[in-house]
Coordinates of C-alpha atoms in Angstrom, one line a residue:
M27 CA 117.3 232.2 54.2
K28 CA 116.3 228.8 52.9
K29 CA 119.9 227.5 53.6
N30 CA 119.7 228.7 57.2
L31 CA 116.2 227.1 57.6
K32 CA 117.5 223.9 56.1
K33 CA 120.5 223.9 58.5
L34 CA 118.1 224.6 61.4
N35 CA 115.9 221.7 60.4
I36 CA 119.0 219.4 60.2
V37 CA 120.1 220.5 63.7
M38 CA 116.6 219.9 65.1
L39 CA 116.4 216.5 63.4
I40 CA 119.8 215.5 64.8
G41 CA 118.7 216.7 68.3
L42 CA 115.4 214.7 68.1
I43 CA 117.4 211.6 67.0
M44 CA 119.7 212.0 69.9
L45 CA 116.8 212.4 72.3
F46 CA 115.1 209.3 70.8
L47 CA 118.3 207.2 71.2
R48 CA 118.8 208.4 74.7
A49 CA 115.2 207.4 75.6
Q50 CA 115.5 203.9 74.2
P51 CA 114.7 201.2 76.8
G52 CA 117.7 199.2 77.9
K53 CA 120.2 201.8 76.6
A54 CA 120.9 203.4 80.0
E55 CA 124.3 204.9 80.0
Q56 CA 127.0 202.6 81.6
R57 CA 129.4 204.5 83.8
N58 CA 132.8 202.8 83.7
L59 CA 133.6 203.2 87.3
P60 CA 136.8 202.0 88.9
E61 CA 136.5 198.4 90.2
K62 CA 136.5 199.5 93.8
D63 CA 133.5 201.9 93.2
A64 CA 131.5 199.5 91.0
P65 CA 128.2 198.3 92.4
M66 CA 128.2 194.9 94.1
I67 CA 125.5 192.6 92.7
F68 CA 126.0 188.9 92.4
I69 CA 124.4 185.9 90.9
T70 CA 123.6 183.5 93.8
E71 CA 121.3 180.8 92.2
L72 CA 120.6 179.5 88.7
M73 CA 117.7 177.3 87.6
I74 CA 119.4 175.9 84.5
N75 CA 117.4 172.7 83.8
P76 CA 114.0 172.8 85.5
D77 CA 111.9 169.7 85.8
Q78 CA 108.4 171.1 86.5
L79 CA 108.4 173.5 83.5
S80 CA 110.3 173.3 80.2
D81 CA 113.6 175.2 80.0
S82 CA 112.0 177.9 77.8
R83 CA 109.5 178.6 80.5
G84 CA 111.1 177.7 83.8
E85 CA 114.7 179.1 83.7
W86 CA 115.5 181.8 86.1
V87 CA 118.5 183.5 87.9
E88 CA 118.7 184.9 91.4
I89 CA 120.8 188.0 92.0
Y90 CA 121.7 189.5 95.4
N91 CA 122.8 192.8 96.8
P92 CA 125.1 192.2 99.8
T93 CA 125.7 195.9 100.6
Q94 CA 123.9 198.3 102.9
E95 CA 122.8 200.5 100.0
E96 CA 120.0 200.4 97.4
I97 CA 121.2 199.8 93.9
E98 CA 119.5 201.0 90.7
L99 CA 119.3 198.1 88.1
R100 CA 118.3 200.0 85.0
G101 CA 121.0 199.2 82.4
L102 CA 122.0 196.0 84.1
V103 CA 123.3 193.5 81.5
F104 CA 122.6 189.8 82.1
F105 CA 124.6 187.7 79.7
N106 CA 125.7 184.2 78.8
Q107 CA 128.3 182.9 76.3
K108 CA 126.7 184.7 73.3
D109 CA 123.5 186.6 74.2
E110 CA 122.5 189.3 76.6
Y111 CA 119.5 191.0 78.1
I112 CA 119.5 194.6 79.3
V113 CA 117.2 195.8 82.1
D114 CA 115.2 198.5 80.3
K115 CA 113.3 200.1 83.2
E116 CA 113.8 201.6 86.6
L117 CA 114.2 198.8 89.2
Q118 CA 115.9 198.9 92.6
I119 CA 117.4 196.1 94.6
K120 CA 117.3 196.8 98.3
P121 CA 120.1 196.2 100.7
K122 CA 120.6 192.5 101.6
Q123 CA 117.8 191.6 99.1
A124 CA 117.6 188.8 96.6
M125 CA 115.7 189.2 93.4
V126 CA 114.7 186.6 90.8
L127 CA 114.9 187.3 87.0
C128 CA 112.9 184.7 85.0
K129 CA 112.0 183.7 81.4
N130 CA 108.2 183.4 82.1
K131 CA 106.9 185.3 85.1
T132 CA 103.2 184.2 84.7
E133 CA 103.9 180.5 84.5
L134 CA 106.6 180.6 87.2
E135 CA 104.3 182.4 89.7
L136 CA 101.5 179.9 88.9
I137 CA 103.6 177.2 90.4
G138 CA 104.5 179.3 93.4
T139 CA 108.0 180.5 92.4
R140 CA 108.8 184.2 92.9
C141 CA 109.8 186.3 89.9
D142 CA 110.6 190.0 90.1
L143 CA 111.5 190.7 86.4
E144 CA 110.9 188.8 83.2
Y145 CA 113.8 188.7 80.7
S146 CA 114.0 187.4 77.1
G147 CA 116.5 186.5 74.4
I148 CA 118.9 184.6 76.6
S149 CA 119.0 180.9 77.7
L150 CA 121.1 178.9 80.1
T151 CA 122.8 175.9 78.5
N152 CA 122.5 172.6 80.2
G153 CA 125.8 171.3 78.9
G154 CA 128.0 173.7 80.8
G155 CA 128.3 177.5 80.2
Q156 CA 128.3 180.8 81.9
A157 CA 126.1 183.6 83.2
G158 CA 127.2 187.0 84.2
L159 CA 126.3 190.6 85.1
R160 CA 127.6 194.0 84.0
L161 CA 126.7 197.3 85.4
N162 CA 128.8 200.5 85.8
G163 CA 132.1 198.8 86.0
L164 CA 130.7 195.6 87.7
K165 CA 131.8 192.4 85.9
N166 CA 130.5 189.3 87.7
R167 CA 130.6 186.0 85.9
V168 CA 129.6 182.5 86.9
E169 CA 131.1 179.5 85.0
Y170 CA 129.6 176.0 85.4
K171 CA 130.3 172.5 84.0
D172 CA 127.8 170.1 82.6
D173 CA 128.2 167.7 85.6
Q174 CA 127.1 170.5 87.9
V175 CA 123.7 170.8 86.2
V176 CA 121.1 168.5 87.8
S177 CA 117.6 168.2 86.4
G178 CA 115.1 169.8 88.6
K179 CA 117.6 171.3 91.0
S180 CA 119.0 174.8 90.9
L181 CA 122.7 175.5 91.1
T182 CA 123.3 177.5 94.3
Y183 CA 126.3 179.5 95.5
N184 CA 127.4 179.0 99.1
H185 CA 127.4 182.7 99.9
C186 CA 128.7 182.0 103.4
L187 CA 132.1 181.8 101.6
G188 CA 131.8 185.5 100.9
F189 CA 131.7 187.7 97.7
S190 CA 134.3 189.2 95.5
R191 CA 134.1 191.5 92.5
D192 CA 135.8 189.0 90.3
V193 CA 134.7 185.6 88.9
Y194 CA 133.8 183.2 91.6
P195 CA 137.2 181.5 92.1
D196 CA 136.1 178.0 92.8
Q197 CA 133.4 176.0 91.0
S198 CA 133.1 173.8 94.1
S199 CA 131.4 176.6 95.9
W200 CA 128.4 176.0 93.6
L201 CA 126.2 173.0 94.5
A202 CA 122.8 171.5 93.6
S203 CA 120.1 172.8 95.8
Q204 CA 119.2 170.8 98.9
A205 CA 115.9 172.6 99.5
Q206 CA 112.7 171.3 97.8
A207 CA 110.3 174.1 97.0
Q208 CA 106.9 173.9 98.5
N209 CA 104.3 172.2 96.4
Q210 CA 106.8 171.7 93.6
T211 CA 108.9 168.9 92.2
D212 CA 111.9 171.2 91.7
W213 CA 114.5 171.9 94.3
H214 CA 115.5 175.5 94.9
S215 CA 115.2 178.5 97.2
A216 CA 114.4 181.3 94.8
G217 CA 114.4 184.6 96.5
F218 CA 115.8 183.3 99.8
L219 CA 119.4 182.9 100.8
T220 CA 120.9 180.6 103.4
T221 CA 121.7 182.5 106.6
C222 CA 125.3 182.1 107.8
D223 CA 126.0 181.7 111.5
D224 CA 128.8 184.1 112.3
N225 CA 129.5 182.3 115.6
Q226 CA 129.7 178.7 114.5
G227 CA 131.6 176.6 117.0
E228 CA 131.0 179.1 119.8
E229 CA 128.5 178.7 122.7
E230 CA 124.9 179.1 121.6
S231 CA 122.8 181.9 123.0
D232 CA 120.8 181.6 126.2
L233 CA 117.7 181.4 124.2
E234 CA 118.7 178.2 122.5
D235 CA 120.4 176.7 125.6
E236 CA 117.2 177.0 127.6
E237 CA 115.0 175.2 125.0
S238 CA 114.6 171.5 125.0
G239 CA 115.7 169.4 122.1
Q240 CA 118.3 171.9 120.8
D241 CA 121.4 169.7 121.3
Q242 CA 121.0 168.3 117.8
E243 CA 120.9 171.8 116.4
S244 CA 124.0 172.9 118.3
D245 CA 125.9 170.0 117.0
D246 CA 124.7 170.3 113.4
Q247 CA 126.9 173.3 112.4
D248 CA 126.4 172.6 108.7
N249 CA 122.6 173.1 108.9
N250 CA 122.3 176.9 108.8
G251 CA 118.7 177.0 107.4
F252 CA 117.2 179.4 104.9
N253 CA 115.4 182.7 105.1
G254 CA 111.7 181.7 104.7
E255 CA 108.5 183.6 104.4
N256 CA 105.9 180.9 104.8
L257 CA 105.8 181.2 108.6
I258 CA 102.6 181.4 110.7
I259 CA 102.0 182.5 114.3
T260 CA 99.7 179.6 115.2
E261 CA 99.1 180.1 119.0
V262 CA 99.6 182.7 121.7
M263 CA 98.8 182.6 125.4
P264 CA 98.2 186.2 126.5
N265 CA 96.3 185.6 129.8
P266 CA 97.3 182.4 131.5
E267 CA 95.6 181.2 134.7
G268 CA 96.9 182.9 137.8
V269 CA 99.5 185.7 137.4
D270 CA 100.8 186.5 133.9
G271 CA 104.4 185.6 134.0
K272 CA 107.6 184.8 132.1
E273 CA 107.0 181.0 132.2
N274 CA 103.4 180.8 131.1
E275 CA 102.9 183.4 128.4
Y276 CA 104.1 182.1 125.0
I277 CA 104.1 182.5 121.2
E278 CA 104.1 179.5 118.8
I279 CA 105.6 179.8 115.3
H280 CA 104.9 177.2 112.6
N281 CA 107.3 176.6 109.7
Q282 CA 105.1 175.7 106.7
N283 CA 108.0 175.7 104.3
L284 CA 109.5 172.4 103.1
F285 CA 112.9 173.5 104.2
T286 CA 114.6 174.5 107.4
V287 CA 114.2 178.2 108.3
N288 CA 116.7 180.2 110.3
L289 CA 115.1 182.9 112.4
K290 CA 118.3 184.8 112.9
G291 CA 117.6 188.5 112.3
Y292 CA 113.8 188.0 112.4
K293 CA 111.7 190.0 114.9
L294 CA 108.7 189.6 117.1
Q295 CA 106.7 192.6 118.1
N296 CA 103.7 193.3 120.3
K297 CA 100.9 195.9 119.9
K298 CA 103.0 198.6 121.8
R299 CA 105.9 197.9 119.4
A300 CA 108.1 196.3 122.1
E301 CA 110.2 193.8 120.2
Y302 CA 112.5 190.9 120.3
I303 CA 115.2 190.2 117.6
F304 CA 116.6 186.7 117.1
K305 CA 120.3 187.5 117.3
S306 CA 121.7 184.0 116.8
K307 CA 120.9 180.8 114.8
T308 CA 117.4 179.7 115.7
L309 CA 116.2 176.8 113.5
L310 CA 112.7 175.7 112.5
E311 CA 112.6 172.4 110.8
P312 CA 110.0 171.8 108.0
G313 CA 106.6 171.6 109.6
Q314 CA 108.0 172.3 113.1
R315 CA 106.1 174.3 115.6
R316 CA 108.4 176.1 118.0
V317 CA 107.3 177.7 121.2
F318 CA 108.9 180.8 122.7
Y319 CA 108.1 181.9 126.2
R320 CA 108.0 185.4 127.6
E321 CA 111.2 184.8 129.6
Q322 CA 112.9 184.6 126.2
Y323 CA 111.3 187.3 124.2
G324 CA 110.7 189.6 127.2
F325 CA 107.6 191.7 126.3
N326 CA 103.9 191.5 127.4
L327 CA 101.3 190.1 125.1
Y328 CA 98.5 192.2 126.7
N329 CA 95.1 190.7 127.7
E330 CA 93.0 193.4 125.9
D331 CA 93.0 193.8 122.1
G332 CA 96.4 192.1 121.8
S333 CA 98.6 191.3 118.8
V334 CA 101.9 189.7 117.9
T335 CA 103.7 190.4 114.6
L336 CA 106.5 188.5 113.0
F337 CA 109.0 190.4 110.7
N338 CA 111.7 188.8 108.5
D339 CA 115.4 189.8 108.6
L340 CA 114.7 192.6 106.1
G341 CA 112.1 194.2 108.3
R342 CA 109.1 193.1 106.2
E343 CA 106.0 192.1 108.0
L344 CA 105.2 188.4 107.5
I345 CA 102.2 187.6 109.7
I346 CA 100.2 189.3 112.5
L347 CA 98.0 187.4 114.9
S348 CA 95.6 189.7 116.7
F349 CA 92.4 189.4 118.8
Q350 CA 89.7 191.9 119.9
G351 CA 88.3 192.2 123.4
R352 CA 89.6 190.6 126.5
A353 CA 91.5 187.3 126.4
P354 CA 89.7 184.6 128.4
S355 CA 91.8 183.4 131.4
G356 CA 93.7 180.2 130.6
Q357 CA 92.7 180.1 127.0
S358 CA 95.1 180.3 124.0
F359 CA 94.3 182.2 120.8
N360 CA 94.9 180.0 117.8
H361 CA 95.3 180.3 114.0
E362 CA 94.8 177.0 112.2
D363 CA 93.6 176.4 108.6
D364 CA 92.6 180.0 108.1
K365 CA 90.5 179.8 111.3
K366 CA 91.1 181.9 114.4
F367 CA 89.6 180.8 117.7
W368 CA 90.0 180.6 121.4
S369 CA 90.8 177.2 123.0
D370 CA 90.5 176.2 126.6
S371 CA 92.9 173.3 125.9
P372 CA 96.2 175.0 124.9
T373 CA 98.5 172.9 122.8
P374 CA 101.9 174.6 122.7
G375 CA 104.1 172.9 120.1
K376 CA 101.2 170.9 118.7
P377 CA 98.3 171.6 116.2
D378 CA 95.1 172.8 117.8
D379 CA 92.2 171.5 115.7
P380 CA 89.0 173.7 115.8
E381 CA 87.0 170.8 114.5
E382 CA 88.3 168.7 117.4
E383 CA 86.9 171.4 119.8
K384 CA 83.6 171.3 118.0
Q385 CA 83.6 167.5 118.0
T386 CA 84.2 167.4 121.7
T387 CA 81.2 169.7 122.2
D388 CA 79.1 167.6 119.9
D389 CA 80.0 164.4 121.6
Q390 CA 79.2 165.9 125.0
G391 CA 75.8 167.1 123.6
A392 CA 75.1 163.6 122.3
Q393 CA 76.0 162.0 125.6
D394 CA 73.7 164.4 127.5
Q395 CA 70.9 163.7 125.0
E396 CA 71.5 159.9 125.5
T397 CA 71.4 160.4 129.3
T398 CA 68.2 162.4 129.0
S399 CA 66.6 159.7 126.8
I400 CA 67.5 157.0 129.4
V401 CA 65.9 159.1 132.2
E402 CA 62.8 159.6 130.2
I403 CA 62.4 155.9 129.5
K404 CA 62.9 155.2 133.2
Q405 CA 60.3 157.7 134.1
R406 CA 57.8 156.2 131.7
Q407 CA 58.5 152.7 133.1
E408 CA 57.9 154.0 136.6
L409 CA 54.6 155.6 135.5
E410 CA 53.4 152.4 133.9
A411 CA 54.4 150.4 137.0
L412 CA 52.2 152.7 139.2
T413 CA 49.3 152.2 136.8
T414 CA 49.6 148.4 136.5
G415 CA 51.0 147.7 140.0
D416 CA 54.1 145.9 138.5
S417 CA 57.6 146.7 139.9
V418 CA 60.4 148.3 137.9
E419 CA 63.8 146.7 138.1

């Protein structure tokens, strides 16, 4: 009886140990799938030698899912020449999504850099090295040389060259970033990939041909822009004077990023969910305000309780500009410096300063007051002249 009980205890102990080991974080079972069935996740950007933060706090790696399917990252191994980190929790990367893995999430986000997951126990060497990913048969490795590492600039893969399941074949496809991050000294585009123009060299869309000042963009085939999220709808004209039409209703978008943004794949939508999708390269330079007229986007803005929403190329809402009540005729609705207001002096393509509107009103008031004061003085002089018999010039 005691022997059976002892055997039972041993079996139960072994079972508990197996359950414990199976439940350990980061020990998700790796399925050794055939290469053709392995998940496709790729490293697309590395911040190896940051300038604004020390290496121990400011290093990060960007990964990208180029497929149409969501991929579970639990068990993903991120490795260098000698160390590795295993993702120890459930985490999904969505289709066409970039994610940032970093060494110090708190400090990175304090300076405005995105971080989706914090890792530990692995560093990126400045004097040349490698970084790679393993997951269920996936083996993706990036090798870089010391002369490719530039202080304060990330090492970025030109993904317009495409992806393969093997090691990136050519180190020349990795270059120092040309995009300075907003409000930072470092150059990178963490979380955003360049957008490739599938029709380079071909005729641009009617949307771009009809807009002034686009010849330079059509000629500059190397400037594809980035996906960017710091975009604002700064002005709309829902109720122009006269008849609402294709040539006088407009939407203005302001690029507040410090890099060029490509709107290809982005979407504009009104309150009735009528929408317009930018289907070809449409660039916004840093700080540029670009105006799109109804003849281009096609839908109504509505004069009563109107709204316009901008979505990025992943379908995520970036900004909505809405107003309540009826739009005054001939006035634009503006969003500047966190202030929303109506203006009877529309400025498509230019900033509209609410303080300038207020100053104009104040100046007019001061002028009226000055005129009133002159009239009062004149009246007093006339009254004195009547009393004394003197004439008033």
